[in-house]
Amino acid sequence: MTHDIDTAPTTGIGEMLISSRSLDEYRSMFNLTDVDLSRTILDCPGGAAGFTSAVNRLGGDVTACDMAYFDRETEQLAVVAVAETDRGNRYIRAHAEHYDWTFFADPDEHARVRRQAVEEFAADIRRHPRRYVAGRLPSLPFPDAAFDLVLSSHLLFSYSDRLDHTFHLDAIRELMRVARGELRVFPLVVSGSSVRYPRVDELLTDLRNHDIAGEVVEVDYRFQRGAHHMLVCRHITSHAPEAAGSA
Ligand SMILES: C[S@@+](CC[C@H](N)C(=O)[O-])C[C@H]1O[C@@H](n2cnc3c(N)ncnc32)[C@H](O)[C@@H]1O
């Protein structure tokens, strides 16, 4: 199936950012508990987030997957990721009124947290390159049900100004193919705006037709205005066997 993936930016940040959110941001965006973090996790797209490094350092088992890992040598990727973090922070400073300054006190704290996360990412991808797997949605290089929990932040919905509805449906089905348990997707709003993806209800119906139940759940994270919900997807298992007839 072909997808309308138009790389030309129409709104917001411009070219898609390779961003570097921290473990604390992931915990808050996805309502992650310590039990969640003890599961096998796929982070797709992993970008230059510090999440994989931080959780594995705590004894977890996280794999990151992103198409950005295809084209660049590790050293070059680390350099690009730092430059991308600075680009993201410049955008946020220039549009500070679009953000809720409670998770981060101000743009300086945002810069400090993201810089620390990207440095963790850069060090980790050099030390453990096999944790960072090149892949391009809607097709992932993993077997069925390879992970307990799959996380996906700031690609789906965020970039719906250039990724069409079919891409969203196919990407979620693929992320669910590799998920034994849940998929959590954050946020539901378009990058650079506080507008929710307008076809969420239609997507939930489409997913249900593929035996995937989706539920919109509020989270604690507050940063981009209007972005405080995630989509949680679970497999719809076959119906429980009918109760035996009464004696
Ligand atoms: C804004 S970053 C989000 C990274 C990370 N989840 C975070 O929150 O910091 C978006 C990422 O999506 C990746 N990406 C874009 N299209 C993709 C695709 N079709 N398959 C896999 N990754 C993709 C980009 O390379 C980029 O690193």
Tab-separated table of C-alpha atoms and ligand atoms in Angstrom:
chain	number	residue	atom	x	y	z
A	1	MET	CA	0.000	0.000	0.000
A	2	THR	CA	1.287	3.496	-0.771
A	3	HIS	CA	1.147	6.309	1.728
A	4	ASP	CA	0.979	10.002	1.269
A	5	ILE	CA	4.159	10.917	3.163
A	6	ASP	CA	4.877	14.479	2.178
A	7	THR	CA	8.137	15.603	3.744
A	8	ALA	CA	7.358	19.252	2.981
A	9	PRO	CA	6.379	20.947	6.230
A	10	THR	CA	3.168	22.919	6.283
A	11	THR	CA	3.000	24.068	9.916
A	12	GLY	CA	4.853	24.296	13.185
A	13	ILE	CA	8.454	23.317	13.645
A	14	GLY	CA	9.240	22.851	9.906
A	15	GLU	CA	11.361	19.814	8.972
A	16	MET	CA	10.544	16.901	11.258
A	17	LEU	CA	12.645	17.183	14.391
A	18	ILE	CA	14.801	14.357	15.771
A	19	SER	CA	13.938	15.204	19.342
A	20	SER	CA	15.332	14.060	22.655
A	21	ARG	CA	12.797	13.735	25.419
A	22	SER	CA	13.899	12.528	28.839
A	23	LEU	CA	12.852	9.534	30.945
A	24	ASP	CA	10.843	11.868	33.215
A	25	GLU	CA	8.962	13.202	30.195
A	26	TYR	CA	8.231	9.666	28.984
A	27	ARG	CA	6.973	8.670	32.451
A	28	SER	CA	4.617	11.625	32.461
A	29	MET	CA	3.500	11.483	28.782
A	30	PHE	CA	2.679	7.772	28.970
A	31	ASN	CA	1.620	7.357	32.646
A	32	LEU	CA	4.486	4.852	33.011
A	33	THR	CA	4.746	2.971	36.311
A	34	ASP	CA	7.780	1.093	37.632
A	35	VAL	CA	6.013	-2.129	36.608
A	36	ASP	CA	5.641	-0.797	33.045
A	37	LEU	CA	9.353	0.020	32.991
A	38	SER	CA	10.228	-3.557	33.990
A	39	ARG	CA	8.618	-4.868	30.776
A	40	THR	CA	10.264	-5.355	27.382
A	41	ILE	CA	9.603	-2.059	25.630
A	42	LEU	CA	9.877	-0.758	22.082
A	43	ASP	CA	10.210	3.020	21.676
A	44	CYS	CA	9.275	3.874	18.076
A	45	PRO	CA	10.193	6.434	16.944
A	46	GLY	CA	13.053	6.591	19.440
A	47	GLY	CA	14.614	9.693	17.866
A	48	ALA	CA	17.384	10.976	20.128
A	49	ALA	CA	15.401	10.431	23.332
A	50	GLY	CA	17.269	9.614	26.532
A	51	PHE	CA	14.566	7.081	27.473
A	52	THR	CA	16.241	3.922	26.113
A	53	SER	CA	19.551	4.712	27.763
A	54	ALA	CA	18.035	5.701	31.108
A	55	VAL	CA	15.722	2.685	31.463
A	56	ASN	CA	18.362	0.177	30.400
A	57	ARG	CA	20.757	1.717	32.914
A	58	LEU	CA	18.110	1.005	35.576
A	59	GLY	CA	18.036	-2.662	34.511
A	60	GLY	CA	15.227	-2.440	31.959
A	61	ASP	CA	14.966	-3.833	28.454
A	62	VAL	CA	14.200	-1.105	25.916
A	63	THR	CA	14.848	-1.074	22.165
A	64	ALA	CA	14.618	2.143	20.148
A	65	CYS	CA	13.629	2.107	16.476
A	66	ASP	CA	13.692	5.093	14.122
A	67	MET	CA	14.234	5.772	10.439
A	68	ALA	CA	16.891	8.342	11.409
A	69	TYR	CA	19.172	5.428	12.361
A	70	PHE	CA	19.337	4.296	8.696
A	71	ASP	CA	21.358	6.907	6.933
A	72	ARG	CA	23.945	8.129	9.361
A	73	GLU	CA	27.022	6.817	11.106
A	74	THR	CA	26.652	6.855	14.886
A	75	GLU	CA	29.044	9.807	15.290
A	76	GLN	CA	27.195	11.887	12.735
A	77	LEU	CA	23.827	10.993	14.264
A	78	ALA	CA	25.027	12.122	17.695
A	79	VAL	CA	26.152	15.486	16.262
A	80	VAL	CA	22.908	15.964	14.310
A	81	ALA	CA	20.841	15.078	17.390
A	82	VAL	CA	22.529	17.785	19.496
A	83	ALA	CA	21.923	20.368	16.727
A	84	GLU	CA	18.284	19.230	16.532
A	85	THR	CA	17.849	19.722	20.282
A	86	ASP	CA	19.077	23.310	19.886
A	87	ARG	CA	16.711	23.848	16.927
A	88	GLY	CA	13.786	22.566	19.008
A	89	ASN	CA	14.672	24.874	21.884
A	90	ARG	CA	14.957	27.905	19.571
A	91	TYR	CA	11.453	27.149	18.249
A	92	ILE	CA	10.042	26.874	21.752
A	93	ARG	CA	11.625	30.169	22.855
A	94	ALA	CA	10.168	31.900	19.798
A	95	HIS	CA	6.699	30.463	20.520
A	96	ALA	CA	6.777	30.330	24.326
A	97	GLU	CA	3.132	31.426	24.554
A	98	HIS	CA	2.034	28.118	22.950
A	99	TYR	CA	3.485	26.146	25.866
A	100	ASP	CA	2.392	25.462	29.402
A	101	TRP	CA	5.374	26.140	31.666
A	102	THR	CA	4.604	23.732	34.477
A	103	PHE	CA	6.558	20.590	33.552
A	104	PHE	CA	9.460	22.853	32.545
A	105	ALA	CA	9.721	26.130	34.459
A	106	ASP	CA	11.022	28.025	31.425
A	107	PRO	CA	12.872	27.583	28.098
A	108	ASP	CA	16.234	27.390	29.910
A	109	GLU	CA	15.101	24.356	31.885
A	110	HIS	CA	13.745	22.806	28.673
A	111	ALA	CA	17.175	23.333	27.045
A	112	ARG	CA	18.993	21.807	30.021
A	113	VAL	CA	16.764	18.684	30.242
A	114	ARG	CA	16.770	18.006	26.507
A	115	ARG	CA	20.541	18.603	26.281
A	116	GLN	CA	21.123	16.079	29.073
A	117	ALA	CA	18.816	13.562	27.338
A	118	VAL	CA	20.537	13.938	23.963
A	119	GLU	CA	23.940	13.494	25.594
A	120	GLU	CA	22.701	10.283	27.234
A	121	PHE	CA	21.398	9.116	23.842
A	122	ALA	CA	24.698	9.948	22.099
A	123	ALA	CA	26.775	8.095	24.706
A	124	ASP	CA	24.424	5.090	24.696
A	125	ILE	CA	24.210	4.645	20.921
A	126	ARG	CA	28.027	4.628	20.812
A	127	ARG	CA	28.242	2.024	23.607
A	128	HIS	CA	25.202	-0.108	22.695
A	129	PRO	CA	24.446	0.411	18.989
A	130	ARG	CA	22.325	-2.749	18.861
A	131	ARG	CA	19.709	-1.153	21.094
A	132	TYR	CA	19.031	1.341	18.275
A	133	VAL	CA	17.413	-0.404	15.320
A	134	ALA	CA	16.803	1.315	11.981
A	135	GLY	CA	13.206	0.934	10.842
A	136	ARG	CA	10.614	2.883	8.933
A	137	LEU	CA	6.940	2.747	9.793
A	138	PRO	CA	4.625	1.295	8.642
A	139	SER	CA	6.967	-1.701	8.439
A	140	LEU	CA	9.110	-2.759	11.399
A	141	PRO	CA	11.985	-5.278	11.493
A	142	PHE	CA	10.670	-7.255	14.496
A	143	PRO	CA	8.720	-10.495	14.833
A	144	ASP	CA	5.099	-10.548	15.970
A	145	ALA	CA	4.510	-9.854	19.677
A	146	ALA	CA	8.196	-9.130	20.317
A	147	PHE	CA	7.556	-6.515	23.036
A	148	ASP	CA	5.311	-6.307	26.092
A	149	LEU	CA	4.758	-2.582	25.658
A	150	VAL	CA	5.210	-0.273	22.658
A	151	LEU	CA	5.523	3.506	23.033
A	152	SER	CA	5.247	6.024	20.223
A	153	SER	CA	5.674	9.718	20.835
A	154	HIS	CA	5.575	12.787	18.616
A	155	LEU	CA	5.239	11.213	15.188
A	156	LEU	CA	1.651	10.000	14.729
A	157	PHE	CA	-0.896	12.833	15.017
A	158	SER	CA	1.936	15.333	15.675
A	159	TYR	CA	2.895	15.308	12.004
A	160	SER	CA	-0.559	14.725	10.549
A	161	ASP	CA	0.000	17.853	8.453
A	162	ARG	CA	2.166	15.595	6.249
A	163	LEU	CA	1.246	11.984	7.187
A	164	ASP	CA	-2.144	10.868	5.909
A	165	HIS	CA	-4.897	8.869	7.618
A	166	THR	CA	-3.904	5.593	5.918
A	167	PHE	CA	-0.373	5.995	7.243
A	168	HIS	CA	-1.746	6.452	10.763
A	169	LEU	CA	-3.889	3.335	10.509
A	170	ASP	CA	-1.133	1.190	8.985
A	171	ALA	CA	1.501	2.447	11.431
A	172	ILE	CA	-0.689	1.678	14.457
A	173	ARG	CA	-1.518	-1.788	13.106
A	174	GLU	CA	2.211	-2.446	12.636
A	175	LEU	CA	3.098	-1.158	16.111
A	176	MET	CA	0.347	-3.445	17.463
A	177	ARG	CA	1.689	-6.402	15.484
A	178	VAL	CA	4.926	-6.251	17.494
A	179	ALA	CA	3.117	-5.529	20.804
A	180	ARG	CA	2.152	-8.444	23.047
A	181	GLY	CA	0.339	-6.063	25.353
A	182	GLU	CA	-0.335	-2.371	24.862
A	183	LEU	CA	0.614	0.416	22.511
A	184	ARG	CA	0.578	3.969	23.899
A	185	VAL	CA	0.724	6.924	21.506
A	186	PHE	CA	1.264	10.542	22.637
A	187	PRO	CA	0.115	13.234	21.913
A	188	LEU	CA	-3.080	13.471	19.881
A	189	VAL	CA	-2.507	17.055	18.757
A	190	VAL	CA	-0.705	18.414	15.714
A	191	SER	CA	2.817	19.775	16.244
A	192	GLY	CA	2.952	23.533	16.797
A	193	SER	CA	-0.773	23.765	17.581
A	194	SER	CA	-3.241	22.768	20.259
A	195	VAL	CA	-5.586	21.160	17.719
A	196	ARG	CA	-6.427	17.468	18.133
A	197	TYR	CA	-6.113	15.199	15.082
A	198	PRO	CA	-9.610	15.597	13.615
A	199	ARG	CA	-10.123	11.951	12.591
A	200	VAL	CA	-9.514	10.217	15.945
A	201	ASP	CA	-13.046	8.780	16.104
A	202	GLU	CA	-12.798	7.437	12.549
A	203	LEU	CA	-9.399	5.933	13.389
A	204	LEU	CA	-10.839	4.172	16.462
A	205	THR	CA	-13.550	2.642	14.247
A	206	ASP	CA	-10.974	1.583	11.633
A	207	LEU	CA	-8.821	0.005	14.354
A	208	ARG	CA	-11.761	-1.867	15.825
A	209	ASN	CA	-12.339	-3.407	12.383
A	210	HIS	CA	-8.811	-4.805	12.741
A	211	ASP	CA	-9.422	-6.174	16.269
A	212	ILE	CA	-7.691	-3.301	18.017
A	213	ALA	CA	-9.461	-1.417	20.803
A	214	GLY	CA	-8.319	2.172	21.272
A	215	GLU	CA	-9.012	4.367	24.266
A	216	VAL	CA	-8.140	8.034	24.817
A	217	VAL	CA	-6.631	8.498	28.294
A	218	GLU	CA	-5.617	11.721	30.056
A	219	VAL	CA	-2.007	11.974	31.279
A	220	ASP	CA	-0.204	14.316	33.705
A	221	TYR	CA	2.279	15.763	31.232
A	222	ARG	CA	1.721	19.443	30.463
A	223	PHE	CA	3.859	21.183	27.875
A	224	GLN	CA	2.412	21.703	24.382
A	225	ARG	CA	-0.984	23.323	25.005
A	226	GLY	CA	-3.880	20.896	24.505
A	227	ALA	CA	-1.512	17.886	24.488
A	228	HIS	CA	-2.437	15.905	27.566
A	229	HIS	CA	-4.019	12.742	26.204
A	230	MET	CA	-2.551	9.515	24.916
A	231	LEU	CA	-4.134	6.794	22.807
A	232	VAL	CA	-3.920	3.355	24.442
A	233	CYS	CA	-4.425	0.393	22.078
A	234	ARG	CA	-5.020	-3.230	23.052
A	235	HIS	CA	-5.689	-6.386	21.064
A	236	ILE	CA	-9.294	-7.506	21.096
A	237	THR	CA	-9.005	-11.149	21.994
A	238	SER	CA	-11.500	-13.698	20.793
A	239	HIS	CA	-14.644	-13.920	22.850
A	240	ALA	CA	-14.589	-15.995	25.981
A	241	PRO	CA	-16.131	-19.417	25.417
A	242	GLU	CA	-19.837	-19.466	26.022
A	243	ALA	CA	-20.823	-20.665	29.452
A	244	ALA	CA	-21.862	-24.300	29.526
A	245	GLY	CA	-25.613	-24.781	29.369
A	246	SER	CA	-27.398	-24.901	32.670
A	247	ALA	CA	-27.940	-28.307	34.146
B	1	LIG	C1	9.839	14.424	17.014
B	1	LIG	S1	10.865	12.974	16.943
B	1	LIG	C2	10.280	12.059	18.353
B	1	LIG	C3	11.395	11.241	19.003
B	1	LIG	C4	11.110	10.725	20.420
B	1	LIG	N1	9.966	9.848	20.461
B	1	LIG	C5	10.908	11.862	21.389
B	1	LIG	O1	9.771	12.092	21.804
B	1	LIG	O2	11.886	12.536	21.736
B	1	LIG	C6	10.149	12.175	15.538
B	1	LIG	C7	11.001	11.045	15.016
B	1	LIG	O3	10.235	10.286	14.083
B	1	LIG	C8	11.147	9.694	13.186
B	1	LIG	N2	10.376	9.213	12.030
B	1	LIG	C9	9.738	9.933	11.105
B	1	LIG	N3	9.074	9.141	10.231
B	1	LIG	C10	9.303	7.862	10.626
B	1	LIG	C11	8.901	6.588	10.133
B	1	LIG	N4	8.100	6.472	9.054
B	1	LIG	N5	9.320	5.483	10.782
B	1	LIG	C12	10.127	5.586	11.878
B	1	LIG	N6	10.557	6.767	12.379
B	1	LIG	C13	10.146	7.899	11.773
B	1	LIG	C14	12.110	10.831	12.891
B	1	LIG	O4	13.332	10.348	12.365
B	1	LIG	C15	12.264	11.469	14.277
B	1	LIG	O5	13.388	10.970	14.958
